[in-house]
Short mmCIF file of C-alpha atoms and ligand atoms in Angstrom, two decimals:
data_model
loop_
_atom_site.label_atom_id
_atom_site.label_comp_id
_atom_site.label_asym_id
_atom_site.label_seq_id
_atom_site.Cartn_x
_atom_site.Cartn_y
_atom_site.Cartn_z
CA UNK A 695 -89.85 153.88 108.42
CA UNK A 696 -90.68 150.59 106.00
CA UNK A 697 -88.46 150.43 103.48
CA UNK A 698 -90.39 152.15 100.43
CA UNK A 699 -90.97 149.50 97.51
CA UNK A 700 -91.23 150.59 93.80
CA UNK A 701 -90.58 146.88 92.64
CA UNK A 702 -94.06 145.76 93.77
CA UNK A 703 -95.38 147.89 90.61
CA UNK A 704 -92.88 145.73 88.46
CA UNK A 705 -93.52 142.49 89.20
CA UNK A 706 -95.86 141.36 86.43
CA UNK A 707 -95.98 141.63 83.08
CA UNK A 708 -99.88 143.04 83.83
CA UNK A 709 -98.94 145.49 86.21
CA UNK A 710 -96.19 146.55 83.69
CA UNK A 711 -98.43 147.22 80.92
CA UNK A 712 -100.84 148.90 83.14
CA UNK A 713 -98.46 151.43 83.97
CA UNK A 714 -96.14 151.69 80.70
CA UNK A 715 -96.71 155.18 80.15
CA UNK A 716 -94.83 155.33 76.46
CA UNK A 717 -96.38 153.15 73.61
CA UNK A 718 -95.09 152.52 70.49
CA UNK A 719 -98.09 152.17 67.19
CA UNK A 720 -98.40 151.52 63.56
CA UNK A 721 -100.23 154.52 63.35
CA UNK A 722 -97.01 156.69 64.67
CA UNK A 723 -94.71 155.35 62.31
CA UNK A 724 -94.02 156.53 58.42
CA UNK A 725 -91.72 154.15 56.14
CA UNK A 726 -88.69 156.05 53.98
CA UNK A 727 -89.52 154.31 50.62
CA UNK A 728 -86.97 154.31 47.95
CA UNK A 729 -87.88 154.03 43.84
CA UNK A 730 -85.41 154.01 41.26
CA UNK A 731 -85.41 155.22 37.72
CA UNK A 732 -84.23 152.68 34.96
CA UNK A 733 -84.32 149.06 36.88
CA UNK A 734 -86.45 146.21 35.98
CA UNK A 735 -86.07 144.16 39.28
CA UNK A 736 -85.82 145.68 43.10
CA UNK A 737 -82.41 145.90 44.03
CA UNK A 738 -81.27 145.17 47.92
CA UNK A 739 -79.67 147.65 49.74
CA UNK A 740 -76.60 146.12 50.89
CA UNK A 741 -76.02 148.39 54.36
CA UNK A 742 -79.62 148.58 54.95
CA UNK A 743 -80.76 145.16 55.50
CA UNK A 744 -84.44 144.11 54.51
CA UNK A 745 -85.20 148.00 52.16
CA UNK A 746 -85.26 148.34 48.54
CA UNK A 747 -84.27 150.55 45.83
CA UNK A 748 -87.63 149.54 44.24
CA UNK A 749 -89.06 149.86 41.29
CA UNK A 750 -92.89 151.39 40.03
CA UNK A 751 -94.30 147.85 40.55
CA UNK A 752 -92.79 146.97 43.65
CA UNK A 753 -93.10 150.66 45.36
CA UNK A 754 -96.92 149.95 44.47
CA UNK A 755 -97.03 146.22 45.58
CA UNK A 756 -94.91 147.19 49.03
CA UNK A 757 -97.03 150.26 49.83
CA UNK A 758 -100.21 148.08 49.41
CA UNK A 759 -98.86 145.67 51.70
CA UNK A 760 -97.99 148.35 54.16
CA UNK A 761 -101.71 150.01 53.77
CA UNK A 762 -103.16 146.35 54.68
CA UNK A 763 -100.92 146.22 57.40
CA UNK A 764 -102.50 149.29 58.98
CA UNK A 765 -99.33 151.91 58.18
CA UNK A 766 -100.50 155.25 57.72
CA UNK A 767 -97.70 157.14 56.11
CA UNK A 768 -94.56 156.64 53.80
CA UNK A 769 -92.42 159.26 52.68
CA UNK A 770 -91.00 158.40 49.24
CA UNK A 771 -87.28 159.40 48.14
CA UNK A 772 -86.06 158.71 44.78
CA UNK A 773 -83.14 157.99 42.81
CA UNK A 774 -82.94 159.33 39.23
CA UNK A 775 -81.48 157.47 36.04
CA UNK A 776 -79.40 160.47 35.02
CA UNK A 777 -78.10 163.34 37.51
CA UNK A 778 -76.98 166.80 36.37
CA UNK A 779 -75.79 170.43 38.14
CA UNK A 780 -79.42 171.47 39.18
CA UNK A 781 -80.91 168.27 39.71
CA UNK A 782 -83.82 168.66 37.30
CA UNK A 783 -85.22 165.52 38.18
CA UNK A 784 -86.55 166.33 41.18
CA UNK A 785 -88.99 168.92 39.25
CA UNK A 786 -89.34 166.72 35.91
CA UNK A 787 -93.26 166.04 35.92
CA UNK A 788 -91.62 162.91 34.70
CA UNK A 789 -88.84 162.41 37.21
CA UNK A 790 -89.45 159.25 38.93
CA UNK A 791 -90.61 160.64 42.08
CA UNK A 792 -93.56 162.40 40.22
CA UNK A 793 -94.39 159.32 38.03
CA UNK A 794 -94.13 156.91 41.47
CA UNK A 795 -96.55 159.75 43.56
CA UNK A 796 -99.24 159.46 40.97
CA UNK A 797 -99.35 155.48 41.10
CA UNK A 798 -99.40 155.62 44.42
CA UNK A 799 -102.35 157.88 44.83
CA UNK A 800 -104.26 155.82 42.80
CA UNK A 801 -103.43 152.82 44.65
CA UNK A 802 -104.41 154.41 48.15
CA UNK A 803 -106.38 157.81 47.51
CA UNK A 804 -106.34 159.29 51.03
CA UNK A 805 -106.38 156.32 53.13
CA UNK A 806 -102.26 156.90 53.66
CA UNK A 807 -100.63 159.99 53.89
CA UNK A 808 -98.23 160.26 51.29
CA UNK A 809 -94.87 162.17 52.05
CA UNK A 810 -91.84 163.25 49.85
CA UNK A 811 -88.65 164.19 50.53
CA UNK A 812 -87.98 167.60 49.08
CA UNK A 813 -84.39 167.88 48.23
CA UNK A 814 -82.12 167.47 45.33
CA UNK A 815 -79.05 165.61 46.50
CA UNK A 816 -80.26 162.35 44.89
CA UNK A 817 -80.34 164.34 41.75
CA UNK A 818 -77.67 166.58 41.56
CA UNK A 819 -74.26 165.07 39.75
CA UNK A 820 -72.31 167.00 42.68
CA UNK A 821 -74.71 165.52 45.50
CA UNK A 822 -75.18 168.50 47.04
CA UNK A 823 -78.29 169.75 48.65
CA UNK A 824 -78.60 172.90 46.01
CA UNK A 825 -76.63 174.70 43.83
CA UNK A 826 -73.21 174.90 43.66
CA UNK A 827 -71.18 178.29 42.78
CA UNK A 828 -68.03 178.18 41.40
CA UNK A 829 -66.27 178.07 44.50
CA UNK A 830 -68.38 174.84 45.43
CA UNK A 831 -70.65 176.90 48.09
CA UNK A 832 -74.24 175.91 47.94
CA UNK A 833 -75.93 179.13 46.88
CA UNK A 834 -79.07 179.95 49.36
CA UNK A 835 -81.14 181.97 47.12
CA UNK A 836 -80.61 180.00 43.97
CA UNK A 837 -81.66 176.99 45.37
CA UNK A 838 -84.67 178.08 46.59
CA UNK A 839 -86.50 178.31 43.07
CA UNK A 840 -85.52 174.84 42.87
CA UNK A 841 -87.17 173.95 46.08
CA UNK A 842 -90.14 175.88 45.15
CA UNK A 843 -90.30 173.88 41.47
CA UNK A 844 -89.56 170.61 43.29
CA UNK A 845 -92.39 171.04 45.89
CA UNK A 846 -94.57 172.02 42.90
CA UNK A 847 -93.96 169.05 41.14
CA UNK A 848 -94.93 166.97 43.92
CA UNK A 849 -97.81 168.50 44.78
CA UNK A 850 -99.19 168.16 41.25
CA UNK A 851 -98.44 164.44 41.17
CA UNK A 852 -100.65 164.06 44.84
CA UNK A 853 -97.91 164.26 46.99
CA UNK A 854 -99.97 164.96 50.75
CA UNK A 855 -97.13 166.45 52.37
CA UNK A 856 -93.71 167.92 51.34
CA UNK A 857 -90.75 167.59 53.35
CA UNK A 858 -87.76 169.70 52.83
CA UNK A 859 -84.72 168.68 54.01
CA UNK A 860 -81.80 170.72 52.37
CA UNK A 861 -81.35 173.17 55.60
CA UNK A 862 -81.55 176.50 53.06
CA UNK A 863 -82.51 179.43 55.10
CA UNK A 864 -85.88 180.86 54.14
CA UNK A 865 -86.75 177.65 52.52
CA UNK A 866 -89.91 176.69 54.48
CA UNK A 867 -91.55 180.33 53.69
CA UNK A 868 -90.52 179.82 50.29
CA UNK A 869 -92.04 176.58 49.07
CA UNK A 870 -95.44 177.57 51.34
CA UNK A 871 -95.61 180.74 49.10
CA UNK A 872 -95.06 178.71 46.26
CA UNK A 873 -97.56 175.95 47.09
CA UNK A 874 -100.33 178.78 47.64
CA UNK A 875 -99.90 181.00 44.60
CA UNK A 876 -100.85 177.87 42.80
CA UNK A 877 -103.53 177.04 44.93
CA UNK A 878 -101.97 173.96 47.00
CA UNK A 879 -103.35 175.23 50.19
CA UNK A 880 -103.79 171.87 51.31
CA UNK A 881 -100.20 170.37 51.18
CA UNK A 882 -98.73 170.61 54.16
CA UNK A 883 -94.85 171.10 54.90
CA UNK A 884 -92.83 169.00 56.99
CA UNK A 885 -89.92 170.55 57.96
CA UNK A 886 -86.60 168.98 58.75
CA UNK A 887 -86.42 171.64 61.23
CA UNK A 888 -83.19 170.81 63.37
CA UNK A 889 -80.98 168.32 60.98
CA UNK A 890 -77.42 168.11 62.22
CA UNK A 891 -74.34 167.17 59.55
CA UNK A 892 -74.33 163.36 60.95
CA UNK A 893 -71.93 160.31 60.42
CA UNK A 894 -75.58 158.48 61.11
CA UNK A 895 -76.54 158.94 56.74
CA UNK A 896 -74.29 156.43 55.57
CA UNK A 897 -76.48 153.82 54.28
CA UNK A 898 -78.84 156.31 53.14
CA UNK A 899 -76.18 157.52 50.85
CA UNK A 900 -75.84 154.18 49.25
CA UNK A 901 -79.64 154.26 48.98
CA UNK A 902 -80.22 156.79 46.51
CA UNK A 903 -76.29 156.32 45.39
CA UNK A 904 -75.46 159.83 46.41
CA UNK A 905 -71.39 160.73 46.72
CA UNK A 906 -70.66 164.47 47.41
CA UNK A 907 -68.04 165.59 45.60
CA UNK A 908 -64.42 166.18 45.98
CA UNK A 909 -64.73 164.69 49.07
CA UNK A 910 -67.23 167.13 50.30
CA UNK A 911 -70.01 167.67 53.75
CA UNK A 912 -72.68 169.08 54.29
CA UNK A 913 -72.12 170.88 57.45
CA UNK A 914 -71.93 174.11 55.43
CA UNK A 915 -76.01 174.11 55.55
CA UNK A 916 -76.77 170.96 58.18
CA UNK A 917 -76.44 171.58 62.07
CA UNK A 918 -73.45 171.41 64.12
CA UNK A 919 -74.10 168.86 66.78
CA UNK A 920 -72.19 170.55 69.51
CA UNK A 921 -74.90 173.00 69.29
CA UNK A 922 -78.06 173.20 70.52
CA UNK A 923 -79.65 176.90 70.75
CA UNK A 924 -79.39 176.62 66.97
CA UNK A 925 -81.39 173.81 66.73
CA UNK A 926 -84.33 175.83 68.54
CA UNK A 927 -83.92 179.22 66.59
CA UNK A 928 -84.37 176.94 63.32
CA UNK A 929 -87.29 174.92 65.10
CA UNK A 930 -88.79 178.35 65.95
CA UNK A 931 -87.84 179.94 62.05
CA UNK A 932 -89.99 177.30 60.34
CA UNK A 933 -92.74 177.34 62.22
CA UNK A 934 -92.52 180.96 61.64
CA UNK A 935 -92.71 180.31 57.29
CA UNK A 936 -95.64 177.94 58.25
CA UNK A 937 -94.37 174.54 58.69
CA UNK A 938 -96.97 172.71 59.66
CA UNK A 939 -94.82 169.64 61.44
CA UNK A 940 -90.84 170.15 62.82
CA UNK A 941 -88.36 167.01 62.52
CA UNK A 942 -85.54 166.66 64.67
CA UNK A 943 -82.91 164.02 62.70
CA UNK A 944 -80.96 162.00 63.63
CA UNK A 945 -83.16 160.69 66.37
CA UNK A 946 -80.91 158.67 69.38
CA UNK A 947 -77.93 161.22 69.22
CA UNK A 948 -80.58 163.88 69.92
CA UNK A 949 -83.19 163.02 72.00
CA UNK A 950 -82.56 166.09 74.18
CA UNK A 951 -83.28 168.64 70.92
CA UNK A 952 -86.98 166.41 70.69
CA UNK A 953 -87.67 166.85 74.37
CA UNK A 954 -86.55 170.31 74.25
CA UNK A 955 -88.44 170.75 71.19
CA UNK A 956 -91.56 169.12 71.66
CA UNK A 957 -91.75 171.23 75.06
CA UNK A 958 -91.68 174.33 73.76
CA UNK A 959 -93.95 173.74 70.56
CA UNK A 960 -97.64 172.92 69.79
CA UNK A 961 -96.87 171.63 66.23
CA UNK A 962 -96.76 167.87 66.07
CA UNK A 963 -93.02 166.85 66.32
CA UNK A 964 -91.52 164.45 64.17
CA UNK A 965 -88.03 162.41 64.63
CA UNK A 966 -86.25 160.45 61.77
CA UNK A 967 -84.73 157.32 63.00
CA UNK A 968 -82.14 157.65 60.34
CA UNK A 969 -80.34 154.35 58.49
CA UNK A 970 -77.28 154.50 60.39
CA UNK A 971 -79.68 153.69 63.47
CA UNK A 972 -81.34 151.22 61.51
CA UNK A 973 -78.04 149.63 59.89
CA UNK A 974 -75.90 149.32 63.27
CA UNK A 975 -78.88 147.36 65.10
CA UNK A 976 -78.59 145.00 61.95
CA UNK A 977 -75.07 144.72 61.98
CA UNK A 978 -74.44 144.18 65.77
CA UNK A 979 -77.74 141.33 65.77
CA UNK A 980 -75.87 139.41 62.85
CA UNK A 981 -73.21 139.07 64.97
CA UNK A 982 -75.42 137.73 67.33
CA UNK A 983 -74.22 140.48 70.08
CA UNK A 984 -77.96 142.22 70.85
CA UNK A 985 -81.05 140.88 70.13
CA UNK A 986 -82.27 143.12 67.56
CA UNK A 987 -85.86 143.03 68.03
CA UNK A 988 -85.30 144.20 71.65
CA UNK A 989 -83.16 147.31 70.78
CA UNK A 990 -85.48 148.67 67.83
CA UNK A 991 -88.46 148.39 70.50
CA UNK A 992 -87.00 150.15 72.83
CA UNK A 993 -85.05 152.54 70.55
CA UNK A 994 -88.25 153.53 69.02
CA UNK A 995 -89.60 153.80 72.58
CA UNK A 996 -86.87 156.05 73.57
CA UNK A 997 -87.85 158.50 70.59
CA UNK A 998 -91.68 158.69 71.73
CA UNK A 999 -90.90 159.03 75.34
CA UNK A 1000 -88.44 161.94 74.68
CA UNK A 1001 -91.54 163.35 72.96
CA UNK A 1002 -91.29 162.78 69.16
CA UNK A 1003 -95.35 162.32 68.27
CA UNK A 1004 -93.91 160.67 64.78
CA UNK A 1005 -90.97 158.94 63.25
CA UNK A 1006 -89.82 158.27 60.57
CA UNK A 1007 -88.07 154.25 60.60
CA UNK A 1008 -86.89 151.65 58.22
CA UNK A 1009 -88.40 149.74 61.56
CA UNK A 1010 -92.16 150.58 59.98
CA UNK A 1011 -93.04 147.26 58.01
CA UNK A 1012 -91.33 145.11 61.08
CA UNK A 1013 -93.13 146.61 63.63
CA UNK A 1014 -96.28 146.67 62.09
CA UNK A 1015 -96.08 143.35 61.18
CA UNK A 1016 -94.88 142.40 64.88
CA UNK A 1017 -96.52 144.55 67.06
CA UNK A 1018 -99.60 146.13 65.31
C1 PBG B 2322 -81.35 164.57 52.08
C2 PBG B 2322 -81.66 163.51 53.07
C3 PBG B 2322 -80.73 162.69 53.74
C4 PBG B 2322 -81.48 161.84 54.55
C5 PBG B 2322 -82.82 162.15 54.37
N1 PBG B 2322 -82.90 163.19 53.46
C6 PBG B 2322 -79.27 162.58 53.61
C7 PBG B 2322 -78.35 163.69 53.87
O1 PBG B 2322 -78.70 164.74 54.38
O2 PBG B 2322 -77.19 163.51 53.51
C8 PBG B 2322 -80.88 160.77 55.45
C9 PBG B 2322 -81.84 159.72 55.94
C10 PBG B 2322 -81.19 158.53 56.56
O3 PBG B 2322 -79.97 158.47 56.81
O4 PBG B 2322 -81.92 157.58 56.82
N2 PBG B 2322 -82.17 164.45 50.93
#
């Protein structure tokens, strides 16, 4: 018997391309934009090298840049000037979100497809996901009107699709009735479907300068990630209330709940590379111990071969600048 060979289909960088079977486009990828309330200049984000808290002119300039560099998606979180209990900035027709949605539109119509985070935590003074009761529980039910106001508000200011991403039960089936009785038939819902309570949000915290109170987590409402059946049943629940996409987040922790998940589903499956990802390939680079470029690529690889079909990365302007 001749020894068998699988090298010969290695051995040049042709033959390697021929057969890659995962790729990697600018047309998979949608950049997490931040826009703050209140500044007159862009402000860095210290722990998440290269993004900015931005501002209405800049969000504009940086998503026209983005457009001309063939990205076809952003999804657009904001941080308010003021917070309070119910986060009423995240349904203000005025809240910055709103105002930032409708310049953008105008900017690029429908040639992107605008996103928006659908939460409150960047708006709440508690930074919780929803609203607190007096024993500091997020209530379910409450929140949900907020969800359905917040969704509303977006989809008046030309937001394409809404993204929840406070893990409230029911909250998918909620904000789709509420879209419809107004007539939004056409904004779709992303759902974070299967979001697990991660270490991986840190940066994103400083972000949209979210602290949860009294020392507080979220893993009252987000996933458990010793668990796993869960993350199916809630997969399986919003596509139920009509989510029209699933996202699995964090992305590398969890690449079995995308493979499991974009097995079992014929809904396009989304993963969010989340800024903890992004933030410790930074960190490790500057020390000069991996070679950064390398690891997003094949990171982001990794994600689309486990069967993500989109994801959301801070990697976006990079790659599309680098790799087209
Ligand atoms: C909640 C939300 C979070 C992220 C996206 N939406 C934070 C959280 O659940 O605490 C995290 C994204 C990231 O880390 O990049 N509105």
């Amino acid at each position: 018997m001749p020894v068998i060979r699988p090298r010969r289909l290695r051995r040049t960088a042709a033959m390697r391309d021929l057969l890659a079977e995962t790729h990697v486009r600018t047309d998979d990828l949608i950049a997490p934009l931040f826009v703050r309330e209140g500044i007159a200049e862009p402000q860095p984000i210290q722990s998440l090298k290269g993004v900015m808290q931005h501002t209405r002119d800049s969000l504009r300039a940086e998503v026209t840049e983005l457009a001309a560099l063939g990205v076809k998606s952003v999804i657009l979180f904001g941080v308010p000037a003021e917070k309070d209990a119910v986060g009423s900035g995240a349904y203000d027709p005025e809240g910055i979100v709103q105002l930032a949605l409708g310049d953008l539109r105008s900017e690029v119509g429908d040639d992107m497809v605008v996103m928006t985070d659908l939460c409150v935590d960047e708006y709440t003074s508690h930074g919780h996901c929803g609203i607190v009761d007096e024993h500091g529980v997020v209530d379910n039910d409450k929140t949900l009107d907020l969800y359905v106001a917040a969704a509303l508000a977006q989809a008046r200011a030309g937001s394409h699709v809404v993204a929840p991403s406070g893990m409230m039960d029911g909250q998918v089936a909620a904000i789709r009735s509420g879209l419809d009785a107004e007539n939004f038939t056409d904004v779709a819902i992303l759902a974070y479907a299967a979001k697990y309570a991660s270490g991986l949000y840190g940066p994103f915290r400083d972000a949209v300068d979210v602290e949860i109170a009294d020392g507080g987590d979220r893993r009252g409402y987000q996933q458990d990630y010793r668990n796993t059946r869960e993350a199916q049943r809630e997969v399986d629940l919003d596509i139920a209330e009509g989510a029209d996409m699933v996202m699995i987040k964090p992305a590398l922790s969890y690449l079995d709940i995308i493979a499991d998940t974009a097995a079992r589903v014929d809904v396009p499956v989304a993963a969010y590379h989340v800024s903890g990802e992004y933030a410790m390939i930074h960190a490790a680079a500057d020390n000069g111990w991996i070679d950064g470029d390398a690891v997003a690529l094949e990171q982001l690889t990794a994600i689309k071969r486990a069967g993500a079909n989109i994801i959301l990365t801070y990697f976006t302007r990079w790659f599309a600048e680098n790799h087209r």
